[in-house]
Each structure stands twice: as C-alpha cells, then as structure tokens.
C-alpha cells in the first residue's frame, strides 16, 4: 500500500506521480518581471528517477506489457537524449528487462555515465544532440536496426501514443487540480512533444480557453531534450496548429535564466527549464487573473559539463563565488526594482510618453533594438551609456525612461543615470515586451 500523506511506499515505483501524488508546483517570485501574472514551475525532477520522462517510460512499459508485445527475452532498445533512457533503465531493473540505449556522444557525460551506472547497455554514436529520424547512422536508425532482431522490442517515444497519453493521464490532471482549475497558460519546451500534446489536450478539455504555449531552441542549440523547429518537423507529435503560441529561445537566454533560477529562486532547474521559462516570459501578458504553469523537466545536476560551456566563472580555477561587490550590485538592482520612484508600470509609462514626450533610452543590444522598439526610443546599449553620456540632456530634470526587453537591464540604466544626477528617470517594468503586448506604438529600424 502506498501512503502519499506519510510518503511510505511499497517500492520505488509507488513514487511515480499521479493526481494523488503530484510533482510540486512552486511559485516563482524573483525572476518574474510581472505585477499580475502568477507563474508556477512544475518541478519534474521530483519524479523517482529524476525527470519528466519517468512518466513516459512507465506508461510506455505498462502499455507494452498490457499489449503483450515485449518478447520472452525481455530486451528493450530505445533511442534517447538521456532522460527517457534513465527512467527506462530503472524500470527495466524493477521489471526484469534489459535495456539498450542508442544515443549521441554529444549528450552530457553525466547522463551517459548515469545510464551505465543504472545498468543500461549504452551505444554511443556520432549523432546530433537530438537524434534525427532520417540520419542513417543516427541513434534512431540504430535503435530500429537493433529492434529488427526478434529478441528486442523498441518502445519508440517519438511515435508511441503512450508517450502523450502519460501526460494526459497524469501531468494534465495534476496541474488542473493543483491550480484548482485556475490555470490560464500552460508552457512546455518541445522535444518529442509528448508533454505539450498530452497535457495541453487534457487542460483544454477542462477549459477550452487555456492557452497552450510551446518553446523551442534555436538551430544548432546545445540543450539536451529539446528540438529546434527543423528537428521538430520530423517528429510525429509536433502539431503547432494546436498551440496558441510558439517561440524560439536562444541558448544564451536559456542558460542565463537557468543560472538566475538557481541563484535567485534557489530552484535547481536545468537549462531546458530556463528555456521554457524564457519562452513563457516572452509569450504571456501581465494581466490580473493570469496563472501560468511552466514545466521544468529536470534539474541542473546532470548538466555540469553543459553549463560550464555556456556560463562564465564555473570551471575549476575560475572564481567560484560572487564577490561582495557583485552581491552589493545585485542588491542595488533589487532595491531599484522595488522602488516605485525608479520604476514605472507600462500603462503609466505610455501616458507619460504621450503627454510629456520623455527621452526614452533603449539599453538593449543594437540587434534587439533594430527588431522592434518603443516608438521614438533612442538606442544606447547599457555598455555604451558611460562613453556616450555627453549625448544625454543637460537638464537633469528632463523626464527619462529606460527600457529593455523585460525590465531587468533597464534597472542598471536607471542606476547609472541617477548616479549622474538625473532626477526624473524610471525603468519601464516589463520592458518592450509589455509595451508591445499592450498594443502601444513600436517601430523597427
Ligand atoms: C530534459 C528534457 N526532456 C524532455 C523534454 C521535452 O519533453 P517532450 O519530449 O515531452 O516534448 C524537455 C523539454 O523541455 C526536456 O528539457
């Protein structure tokens, strides 16, 4: 008997999530630039083997057993970017199967090592990070080849309806119950698309107004588990017409947000959680009543060798902790964010913009500015503010607004301008995203 209230279980399998034993939903507080929209992270590393894919591994195995398709030799083979393999390997141990996983040697060493530790037979191949179905030498083709032998069975998460069904049966109902039916936006990173399809379908059946939003990485990305649009187009469960929004997030933004989630929220989120959240912040407007749930597929511990490539200062011999000076700066930024004299909500900023024609300084990189910016804003990237201070108005009482993408970097702009003596300067909360979402005038150049 499994007792979820006491958390006493007959075996490790009893820990698998269900509506009675959901993975946690945790509100994000510090990395969210919103005033109204509530954002919750669903922490999927609370699955027994460490990732969202445990749900899929379990359901595919149960389904195959029910259908009696696993042969007497009880050998499974599966192409994987790691997490499905990890879940399957452990369930194979529980149920007396053997597991062979075919995977790319670009998958982080930690995952490949853990697969071996869990007892899987690991076939490493020169393949893309995400196995491509059409690559003749790739992990998927190799798994198919092995599965042609009668003693092997391939569950095939890329095509098996038991993959989205796992989320329809568990992830969706959990979210619906945990939010007491108030969820308005559901956000997931896209890999096989099992998560978004199954959970999205369940939530829309409860409330057709739930917005289902997908996030994918850029072409050539380095985030295990998720796929670029080109890679997604080759998978069976990618149905973008069923999503209300789809957005691309670059590695840099995903890894930086992963870092912030760990340091500012103390949530041990992995890189694809950073990706999903970055997409959520792009797509979801800041409005009363909005309740967003973002899937955080796994924790950062398996990605040491990835994060060290993408984030400065983490390698051996590099500075291991932030200096007091950096901590002081971070505190100044947080104080600025909370100071109503130094920030302005987007509606009030717009009113000011119409009536007083303040100087609007866009502090983002030129590329971002060129793509779209608040109408009439001048571009001075943050790094150039110091050198270009002679371009700033002489009158220190001139109303000035600083703006960036989401209202974070513009806080540094406010600090700098205030230090120069400007007395009427504020950062637009929510940044260009919020401005655009309100339908206020923007331009590109
Ligand atoms: C580590 C990991 N696995 C898998 C997925 C994708 O899930 P799915 O294959 O259900 O689309 C993600 C999505 O962000 C992920 O980060």
XYZ file of C-alpha atoms and ligand atoms in Angstrom:
461
model
C 0.000 0.000 0.000
C 1.348 3.425 -0.906
C 0.559 6.186 1.543
C 1.191 9.568 -0.041
C 0.412 11.544 3.087
C 3.087 9.717 5.072
C 5.186 9.164 1.950
C 5.599 5.473 2.688
C 5.811 3.220 -0.352
C 5.914 -0.486 -1.155
C 8.575 0.094 -3.781
C 10.203 2.993 -5.589
C 7.597 2.768 -8.364
C 4.964 3.999 -5.907
C 6.640 7.392 -6.084
C 5.632 7.905 -9.691
C 3.448 10.996 -9.879
C -0.309 10.948 -10.204
C -3.156 13.250 -9.315
C -2.857 11.990 -5.708
C 0.921 12.325 -5.662
C 1.731 15.268 -7.936
C 5.164 16.730 -8.576
C 5.433 20.110 -6.813
C 4.163 23.354 -8.243
C 6.285 26.229 -6.956
C 5.543 29.916 -7.427
C 8.367 31.959 -8.947
C 8.912 35.262 -7.212
C 12.182 36.940 -8.072
C 12.915 36.251 -11.732
C 9.417 37.214 -12.845
C 9.005 40.772 -14.122
C 5.209 40.648 -13.782
C 2.988 42.556 -11.460
C -0.162 40.499 -12.003
C 0.540 37.231 -13.796
C 1.384 34.395 -11.408
C 3.954 31.947 -12.695
C 4.372 28.452 -11.232
C 7.102 25.973 -12.065
C 6.228 22.282 -12.097
C 9.334 20.588 -10.744
C 9.661 17.361 -12.642
C 12.884 16.214 -11.036
C 10.682 15.076 -8.167
C 9.954 12.041 -10.333
C 11.630 8.933 -8.837
C 14.399 8.742 -11.450
C 14.927 12.460 -11.840
C 12.958 13.760 -14.829
C 9.620 14.222 -16.528
C 10.380 11.255 -18.766
C 9.788 8.809 -15.912
C 6.083 9.304 -16.573
C 6.562 8.346 -20.215
C 8.916 5.452 -19.524
C 6.413 3.972 -17.067
C 3.391 4.386 -19.313
C 5.104 3.039 -22.432
C 6.280 -0.003 -20.496
C 2.859 -0.573 -18.923
C 1.204 -0.226 -22.324
C 3.639 -2.666 -23.963
C 3.082 -5.152 -21.151
C -0.702 -4.803 -21.443
C -0.463 -5.433 -25.166
C 1.958 -8.317 -24.650
C 4.419 -7.007 -27.245
C 7.628 -7.436 -25.281
C 9.138 -10.795 -26.191
C 10.140 -13.532 -23.775
C 13.775 -12.362 -23.873
C 12.649 -9.094 -22.271
C 15.159 -6.918 -24.147
C 14.273 -3.291 -24.799
C 16.064 -0.813 -27.051
C 15.390 2.928 -27.115
C 16.986 5.992 -28.746
C 17.126 8.787 -26.183
C 18.677 12.082 -25.277
C 19.094 10.655 -21.781
C 16.088 11.089 -19.563
C 13.801 8.518 -21.171
C 16.713 6.094 -21.025
C 17.330 6.832 -17.352
C 13.688 6.194 -16.456
C 13.504 3.089 -18.634
C 16.763 1.720 -17.231
C 15.454 1.892 -13.683
C 12.043 0.459 -14.586
C 13.821 -2.266 -16.532
C 15.661 -3.131 -13.298
C 12.351 -3.219 -11.413
C 10.618 -5.391 -14.002
C 13.471 -7.672 -15.027
C 14.186 -6.333 -18.512
C 17.460 -5.421 -20.161
C 17.784 -2.015 -21.814
C 19.995 -0.926 -24.683
C 20.044 2.831 -25.357
C 21.413 4.378 -28.509
C 22.466 7.973 -28.095
C 24.625 10.800 -29.351
C 28.067 11.254 -27.865
C 27.191 14.949 -27.576
C 24.846 14.200 -24.712
C 26.430 15.374 -21.438
C 28.874 12.884 -19.965
C 26.898 12.876 -16.727
C 23.857 11.367 -18.433
C 25.831 8.779 -20.381
C 27.644 7.745 -17.199
C 24.445 7.514 -15.170
C 22.823 5.352 -17.830
C 25.693 2.907 -17.446
C 25.504 3.144 -13.661
C 21.794 2.322 -13.835
C 22.711 -0.793 -15.817
C 21.843 0.143 -19.400
C 23.895 -1.021 -22.337
C 24.892 2.333 -23.879
C 25.647 2.588 -27.600
C 27.270 5.966 -28.259
C 27.115 7.346 -31.786
C 28.396 10.303 -33.765
C 24.984 11.933 -33.957
C 23.356 15.301 -33.415
C 22.436 16.126 -29.851
C 18.819 15.359 -30.785
C 18.597 12.114 -32.681
C 17.223 12.748 -36.175
C 14.865 10.128 -37.589
C 16.324 10.489 -41.076
C 20.016 10.196 -40.143
C 21.105 6.750 -41.385
C 23.905 6.466 -38.823
C 21.964 8.174 -36.046
C 20.590 6.919 -32.756
C 17.033 6.388 -34.006
C 18.105 4.436 -37.096
C 20.468 2.348 -34.991
C 17.743 1.559 -32.476
C 15.426 0.488 -35.328
C 18.190 -1.722 -36.649
C 18.626 -3.409 -33.260
C 14.835 -3.708 -32.879
C 14.680 -5.727 -36.090
C 16.171 -8.593 -34.138
C 13.250 -10.649 -32.792
C 14.556 -10.691 -29.222
C 14.385 -6.873 -28.976
C 11.438 -4.509 -28.611
C 11.601 -0.734 -29.213
C 9.066 1.360 -27.301
C 9.849 4.384 -29.515
C 8.902 7.536 -27.618
C 8.884 9.513 -30.897
C 5.870 7.644 -32.248
C 4.279 5.818 -29.338
C 0.859 7.270 -28.335
C 1.591 6.044 -24.783
C 4.039 8.994 -24.584
C 1.467 11.847 -24.809
C -1.018 9.606 -23.033
C 1.241 9.565 -19.954
C 0.815 13.339 -19.714
C -2.886 13.205 -20.494
C -3.295 10.773 -17.613
C -1.019 12.419 -15.046
C 0.605 15.811 -15.805
C -2.637 17.413 -17.029
C -4.888 16.261 -14.163
C -2.213 17.189 -11.620
C -1.969 20.761 -12.911
C -5.719 21.146 -13.111
C -6.129 20.021 -9.511
C -3.096 21.884 -8.157
C -4.317 25.179 -9.613
C -7.926 24.401 -8.649
C -8.881 24.938 -12.254
C -7.470 28.461 -12.410
C -4.610 27.749 -14.836
C -4.789 30.084 -17.850
C -1.455 29.339 -19.588
C 0.491 26.102 -19.929
C 4.064 26.270 -21.187
C 6.403 23.438 -22.191
C 9.686 23.063 -24.017
C 9.378 20.863 -27.090
C 11.245 17.585 -27.553
C 9.119 14.661 -28.669
C 6.143 16.980 -27.916
C 4.569 14.311 -25.714
C 4.316 16.752 -22.807
C 2.659 19.600 -24.678
C 0.286 17.308 -26.605
C -0.976 15.195 -23.717
C -1.095 17.895 -21.055
C -2.439 20.511 -23.465
C -5.235 18.226 -24.620
C -6.291 17.415 -21.057
C -6.281 21.039 -19.915
C -8.229 22.233 -22.959
C -10.844 19.587 -22.328
C -11.329 21.097 -18.867
C -11.274 24.699 -20.119
C -11.031 25.475 -23.830
C -9.609 28.920 -23.005
C -6.361 27.537 -21.574
C -3.506 28.834 -23.732
C -1.018 26.130 -24.674
C 2.397 27.575 -25.461
C 5.444 25.808 -26.927
C 9.082 26.832 -26.613
C 11.895 25.574 -28.842
C 15.610 26.322 -29.053
C 17.497 27.843 -31.978
C 19.023 25.801 -34.775
C 22.373 24.379 -33.624
C 21.422 24.673 -29.951
C 23.122 22.875 -27.080
C 20.194 21.990 -24.801
C 19.562 18.261 -24.410
C 15.937 17.137 -24.552
C 14.520 19.882 -26.768
C 14.438 20.344 -30.541
C 14.752 23.218 -32.977
C 11.912 23.762 -35.474
C 13.760 21.834 -38.165
C 14.258 18.930 -35.754
C 10.652 19.164 -34.570
C 9.230 18.958 -38.051
C 10.476 15.390 -38.210
C 8.550 14.225 -35.155
C 5.068 12.787 -35.038
C 3.599 14.696 -32.103
C 4.576 18.237 -33.210
C 1.258 19.952 -34.023
C 1.910 23.707 -33.859
C -1.620 24.468 -35.068
C -2.830 23.184 -31.697
C -0.748 25.696 -29.723
C -1.739 29.293 -29.083
C 1.895 30.364 -29.179
C 5.304 29.111 -30.269
C 8.570 30.907 -29.613
C 12.265 30.373 -30.208
C 14.709 30.967 -27.365
C 18.462 31.121 -27.858
C 20.923 29.118 -25.760
C 22.312 32.251 -24.146
C 18.972 33.343 -22.729
C 18.092 29.812 -21.598
C 21.384 29.275 -19.754
C 21.293 32.727 -18.182
C 17.791 32.169 -16.867
C 18.836 28.718 -15.613
C 21.573 30.475 -13.627
C 19.163 33.036 -12.239
C 16.629 30.368 -11.236
C 19.322 28.639 -9.209
C 20.782 31.759 -7.634
C 17.723 33.926 -7.161
C 14.906 31.432 -6.626
C 17.078 28.622 -5.176
C 15.369 26.263 -7.601
C 17.801 23.704 -9.035
C 16.416 24.000 -12.554
C 18.281 22.664 -15.590
C 18.903 24.504 -18.870
C 15.663 23.430 -20.548
C 13.723 24.869 -17.599
C 15.452 28.181 -18.315
C 14.399 27.810 -21.933
C 10.756 27.107 -21.097
C 10.547 29.971 -18.629
C 12.195 32.423 -21.036
C 9.532 31.471 -23.593
C 6.786 31.938 -21.006
C 8.032 35.434 -20.189
C 8.005 36.327 -23.871
C 4.549 34.997 -24.627
C 2.417 35.644 -21.564
C 0.988 39.114 -20.939
C 0.976 40.653 -17.481
C -2.707 40.717 -16.621
C -4.775 40.139 -13.490
C -6.129 36.598 -13.326
C -3.345 35.007 -15.364
C -1.985 31.826 -13.814
C 0.815 30.222 -15.783
C 2.298 26.775 -15.268
C 5.699 26.107 -16.801
C 7.179 22.625 -17.000
C 10.687 22.334 -15.512
C 11.734 18.939 -16.971
C 14.784 18.124 -14.856
C 17.397 19.539 -12.512
C 20.751 21.097 -13.270
C 22.898 18.384 -11.666
C 23.140 16.336 -14.875
C 24.358 19.330 -16.856
C 27.612 20.398 -15.215
C 29.503 19.814 -18.455
C 26.921 21.886 -20.379
C 26.659 24.855 -18.037
C 30.417 25.180 -17.802
C 30.479 25.795 -21.579
C 27.786 28.449 -21.541
C 28.214 30.342 -18.292
C 31.334 32.183 -17.227
C 33.132 31.554 -13.965
C 32.037 27.976 -13.270
C 35.103 25.996 -14.328
C 37.859 24.824 -11.989
C 40.193 27.657 -11.089
C 37.626 30.250 -12.079
C 36.062 32.471 -9.476
C 33.808 30.178 -7.505
C 31.655 32.665 -5.726
C 30.431 36.152 -6.269
C 32.445 38.910 -4.697
C 30.955 41.196 -2.087
C 30.949 43.909 -4.717
C 28.809 41.803 -7.082
C 26.453 40.988 -4.242
C 26.134 44.674 -3.434
C 25.371 45.455 -7.067
C 22.687 42.742 -7.181
C 21.138 44.185 -4.063
C 21.132 47.651 -5.613
C 19.302 46.257 -8.635
C 16.725 44.518 -6.447
C 16.200 47.695 -4.430
C 15.761 49.646 -7.652
C 13.210 47.120 -8.901
C 11.203 47.529 -5.707
C 11.459 51.328 -5.640
C 8.301 52.972 -7.042
C 10.228 56.200 -7.705
C 12.621 54.405 -10.037
C 10.255 52.131 -11.955
C 7.035 52.752 -13.814
C 4.358 50.336 -14.975
C 3.817 50.173 -18.688
C 0.407 51.901 -18.747
C 1.717 54.894 -16.763
C 4.827 54.954 -18.948
C 2.624 55.162 -22.004
C 0.609 58.009 -20.524
C 3.811 59.889 -19.744
C 5.146 59.123 -23.221
C 2.033 60.659 -24.797
C 1.821 63.725 -22.578
C 5.374 64.698 -21.732
C 7.436 63.138 -24.504
C 10.181 61.882 -22.202
C 13.528 60.802 -23.549
C 13.201 57.008 -23.936
C 16.544 55.226 -23.846
C 16.594 51.634 -25.091
C 19.560 49.961 -23.389
C 19.484 46.628 -25.252
C 21.929 45.467 -27.940
C 21.558 47.071 -31.367
C 20.109 43.891 -32.917
C 17.300 43.724 -30.432
C 16.633 47.442 -30.777
C 16.529 47.221 -34.573
C 13.999 44.389 -34.479
C 11.442 46.403 -32.541
C 11.458 49.230 -30.014
C 9.225 51.775 -28.337
C 8.411 54.404 -30.936
C 10.878 57.266 -30.720
C 13.251 55.478 -28.327
C 16.930 56.192 -28.849
C 19.367 53.327 -28.738
C 22.184 53.455 -26.206
C 23.226 49.926 -25.197
C 23.974 49.711 -21.489
C 27.701 49.115 -22.107
C 27.878 52.407 -24.038
C 25.996 54.611 -21.589
C 29.176 55.710 -19.876
C 31.047 56.675 -23.065
C 28.027 58.375 -24.608
C 26.926 60.391 -21.594
C 27.642 63.621 -23.485
C 24.588 62.773 -25.647
C 22.321 62.903 -22.611
C 20.264 66.025 -21.893
C 21.974 68.759 -19.908
C 18.904 69.430 -17.816
C 18.955 66.852 -15.029
C 15.206 67.276 -14.543
C 14.359 66.020 -18.047
C 11.952 63.077 -17.800
C 13.794 59.942 -18.913
C 12.531 56.369 -19.290
C 14.864 53.425 -19.689
C 13.634 50.323 -21.450
C 14.967 46.868 -22.322
C 13.282 43.595 -23.259
C 11.608 42.768 -19.974
C 12.556 45.457 -17.496
C 15.708 43.953 -15.984
C 18.720 45.562 -17.707
C 16.929 48.888 -17.795
C 17.238 48.926 -13.982
C 21.026 49.234 -14.395
C 20.363 52.129 -16.775
C 18.311 53.879 -14.113
C 21.058 53.385 -11.550
C 23.674 54.844 -13.867
C 21.567 57.857 -14.856
C 20.637 58.511 -11.242
C 24.332 58.456 -10.356
C 24.819 61.219 -12.972
C 22.255 63.330 -11.152
C 19.144 62.735 -13.299
C 16.194 63.177 -11.014
C 13.294 62.115 -13.128
C 14.344 58.758 -14.524
C 12.468 55.472 -14.373
C 12.687 51.976 -15.803
C 9.652 50.575 -17.646
C 8.502 47.428 -15.833
C 8.014 44.570 -18.264
C 10.055 46.396 -20.925
C 9.439 46.303 -24.658
C 7.549 43.009 -24.317
C 4.941 44.593 -22.064
C 4.751 47.700 -24.272
C 4.096 45.555 -27.341
C 1.581 43.371 -25.574
C -0.454 46.467 -24.690
C -0.508 47.340 -28.388
C 1.372 50.609 -27.862
C 3.311 52.125 -30.765
C 6.569 50.452 -31.699
C 8.841 50.699 -34.704
C 11.758 48.829 -36.234
C 14.805 50.279 -37.879
C 15.318 17.307 -20.499
C 14.057 17.312 -21.299
N 13.487 16.222 -21.726
C 12.363 16.282 -22.493
C 11.774 17.446 -22.824
C 10.641 17.570 -23.756
O 9.578 16.868 -23.461
P 8.803 16.180 -24.637
O 9.705 15.120 -25.210
O 7.616 15.613 -23.955
O 8.454 17.222 -25.653
C 12.300 18.533 -22.365
C 11.634 19.771 -22.682
O 11.988 20.833 -22.267
C 13.476 18.471 -21.623
O 14.061 19.550 -21.212
